[in-house]
Every structure is written in C-alpha cells, then in structure tokens.
Amino acid sequence: MLFALAQICGQALERGRHYDAGQRARSELEQTADRLARLLAVTAALGQAAAIADVAQATVDQTSAALNASSGTFLFFNENESAFEVIHTTSPVLLKSRLEDWNSYPADPRYPVSEVVRTQQPLWFFSNVECAARYPLILDALHPDAGALALLPM
C-alpha cells in the first residue's frame, strides 16, 4: 500500500515537471513569435521608406513600440557640420517648447549622443536625473517626468 502511494506521488511530481516544462516552452515560443512579428513590422516599414524622414519615423515608431517607450527621437549625425539634427521625434518636450533649440546641436562630448556615436555603444539611464548628473547640458531637453532613457546607435 505504501509502495502504491509512493508511486502515485512520484507520477504526480513527474506530471508537474512536464507541465512546468510545457509552460516554459510555451512562454519562450510566444516571446519568439512576438520578436518575429516586430521584426516583420520593422522590415515592412523600412521597405516602404523612401527618404531619411520615412526611415526615421519607422525606426522611432517600431523601436518605441518594441521597448514600450512613451517617446523617441531619431538624430542624424551630419559629419560635415559636426552636428546632430533631429529628423523625427515623438518627444513631448522637443515637440512643444524646445524643438527649435534642439533641432540641431553640435557634436559636443558633453552630450550623451556624442558618446554613443563615438563608441557605437548604447547608453542606458534609469532616469533623467541619472542622465543629467552625467551630462548636465542635456537637462533642459529632458522631460521632468521621463522614466528610463536609452540611446541606441544605428
């Protein structure tokens, strides 16, 4: 009788392990499907892009959606003028009060985007306070309620 009870418990544990493995596999499959859908959306959007402004909009829209970001900005580095130009933005700060101030600005090493271009490495900040502590010149371009910031090279 004890032996039979032990067998039943062992079988229940085994079913539990199989169930957990199946749940993990399903979750991984759903994540992979989501990534593929996003890649397809980016590919379709970029395939229709005819100008740099179209590429910028598609990049900002698709990247913002993938990262669940509230806003995004696409900058172009003009090597001839050694300056950054805003090609497309959904940033409420840049759109409202500061776009004319930040539409074009010098490639100054005191700006985080200059470091991203120089190193070709992304920069990640948990808050605008963290970003402003490292790059004080950028403070007036940051939304006071901004969350995390990501600067990604292309």
XYZ file of C-alpha atoms in Angstrom:
154
model
C 0.000 0.000 0.000
C 2.790 2.462 0.883
C 4.585 1.460 -2.267
C 1.492 2.234 -4.368
C 1.070 5.602 -2.646
C 4.724 6.440 -3.310
C 4.266 5.547 -6.993
C 1.211 7.787 -7.278
C 3.102 10.687 -5.642
C 6.048 10.135 -7.966
C 3.777 10.152 -11.008
C 2.137 13.389 -9.797
C 5.540 15.039 -9.384
C 6.556 13.911 -12.857
C 3.339 15.353 -14.365
C 4.049 18.608 -12.535
C 7.560 18.778 -14.021
C 6.191 18.123 -17.502
C 3.537 20.806 -17.032
C 6.158 23.355 -15.897
C 8.407 22.478 -18.842
C 5.454 22.879 -21.202
C 4.621 26.299 -19.726
C 8.234 27.454 -20.129
C 8.331 26.214 -23.716
C 5.054 27.996 -24.470
C 6.340 31.246 -22.971
C 9.554 31.028 -24.999
C 7.567 30.309 -28.148
C 5.301 33.322 -27.517
C 8.338 35.574 -26.976
C 9.916 34.318 -30.187
C 6.684 34.903 -32.100
C 6.479 38.449 -30.692
C 10.073 39.190 -31.737
C 9.419 37.826 -35.231
C 6.250 39.917 -35.559
C 8.175 43.047 -34.533
C 10.969 42.225 -36.973
C 8.411 41.770 -39.742
C 6.787 45.115 -38.866
C 10.171 46.895 -38.917
C 11.094 45.245 -42.206
C 7.770 46.229 -43.779
C 8.015 49.817 -42.518
C 11.604 50.230 -43.688
C 10.796 48.582 -47.010
C 8.277 51.348 -47.697
C 10.609 54.140 -46.594
C 11.607 56.349 -49.493
C 13.507 59.091 -47.654
C 15.533 59.546 -44.474
C 12.454 61.061 -42.771
C 10.498 57.872 -43.548
C 13.314 55.703 -42.165
C 13.447 57.900 -39.057
C 9.707 57.683 -38.465
C 9.602 53.914 -38.991
C 12.592 53.436 -36.699
C 11.176 55.598 -33.908
C 7.683 54.119 -34.168
C 8.775 50.477 -34.261
C 11.532 50.821 -31.654
C 9.260 52.741 -29.296
C 6.607 50.041 -29.641
C 9.134 47.252 -29.051
C 10.515 48.939 -25.937
C 7.118 50.170 -24.743
C 8.605 53.669 -24.785
C 6.485 56.778 -24.371
C 8.543 58.737 -26.898
C 11.521 58.528 -29.221
C 13.800 60.708 -31.288
C 15.858 59.913 -34.377
C 19.002 62.006 -34.775
C 21.195 62.248 -37.836
C 24.893 62.985 -37.404
C 25.970 65.497 -40.034
C 29.710 64.881 -40.338
C 30.280 67.972 -42.496
C 28.869 70.270 -39.820
C 29.830 68.038 -36.885
C 26.300 68.403 -35.569
C 23.223 66.348 -34.766
C 19.928 67.045 -36.485
C 16.524 65.890 -35.248
C 14.907 64.045 -38.163
C 11.853 62.686 -36.307
C 10.630 62.900 -32.734
C 7.633 61.989 -30.647
C 9.134 63.601 -27.549
C 6.634 65.989 -25.929
C 9.452 68.245 -24.696
C 11.109 68.525 -28.088
C 7.807 68.887 -29.883
C 6.471 71.699 -27.725
C 8.981 74.115 -26.296
C 12.470 73.118 -27.240
C 12.443 71.794 -30.786
C 13.921 74.976 -32.200
C 16.664 74.858 -29.527
C 17.432 71.185 -30.084
C 16.618 70.769 -33.793
C 20.337 70.922 -34.470
C 23.148 70.991 -31.958
C 26.916 70.469 -32.004
C 28.577 67.099 -31.547
C 29.887 68.094 -28.151
C 31.350 65.316 -25.967
C 29.290 66.735 -23.100
C 26.130 65.322 -24.785
C 25.340 61.624 -24.357
C 24.516 61.094 -28.025
C 28.083 62.155 -28.903
C 29.386 59.305 -26.785
C 27.020 56.851 -28.478
C 28.250 57.904 -31.926
C 31.895 57.850 -30.849
C 31.776 54.427 -29.151
C 28.942 52.835 -31.185
C 27.661 51.501 -27.855
C 24.221 52.165 -26.357
C 23.754 54.226 -23.225
C 21.088 53.304 -20.691
C 19.840 55.521 -17.874
C 17.265 54.567 -15.253
C 16.064 58.177 -15.019
C 16.563 61.661 -16.415
C 18.204 62.544 -13.080
C 20.888 59.921 -13.711
C 21.385 61.207 -17.272
C 21.569 64.856 -16.171
C 24.054 64.001 -13.419
C 26.435 62.622 -16.042
C 25.524 65.093 -18.816
C 24.291 68.370 -17.240
C 23.987 70.189 -20.600
C 21.114 67.925 -21.583
C 18.947 68.781 -18.557
C 16.679 71.296 -20.295
C 15.921 68.816 -23.105
C 14.717 66.148 -20.682
C 11.080 65.790 -19.731
C 10.757 66.123 -15.941
C 8.538 63.030 -15.788
C 10.708 60.926 -18.076
C 11.469 57.419 -16.952
C 14.352 55.395 -18.249
C 16.339 56.650 -21.248
C 18.011 54.593 -23.947
C 20.354 55.983 -26.601
C 20.993 53.456 -29.347
C 23.488 53.652 -32.220
C 22.473 52.657 -35.723
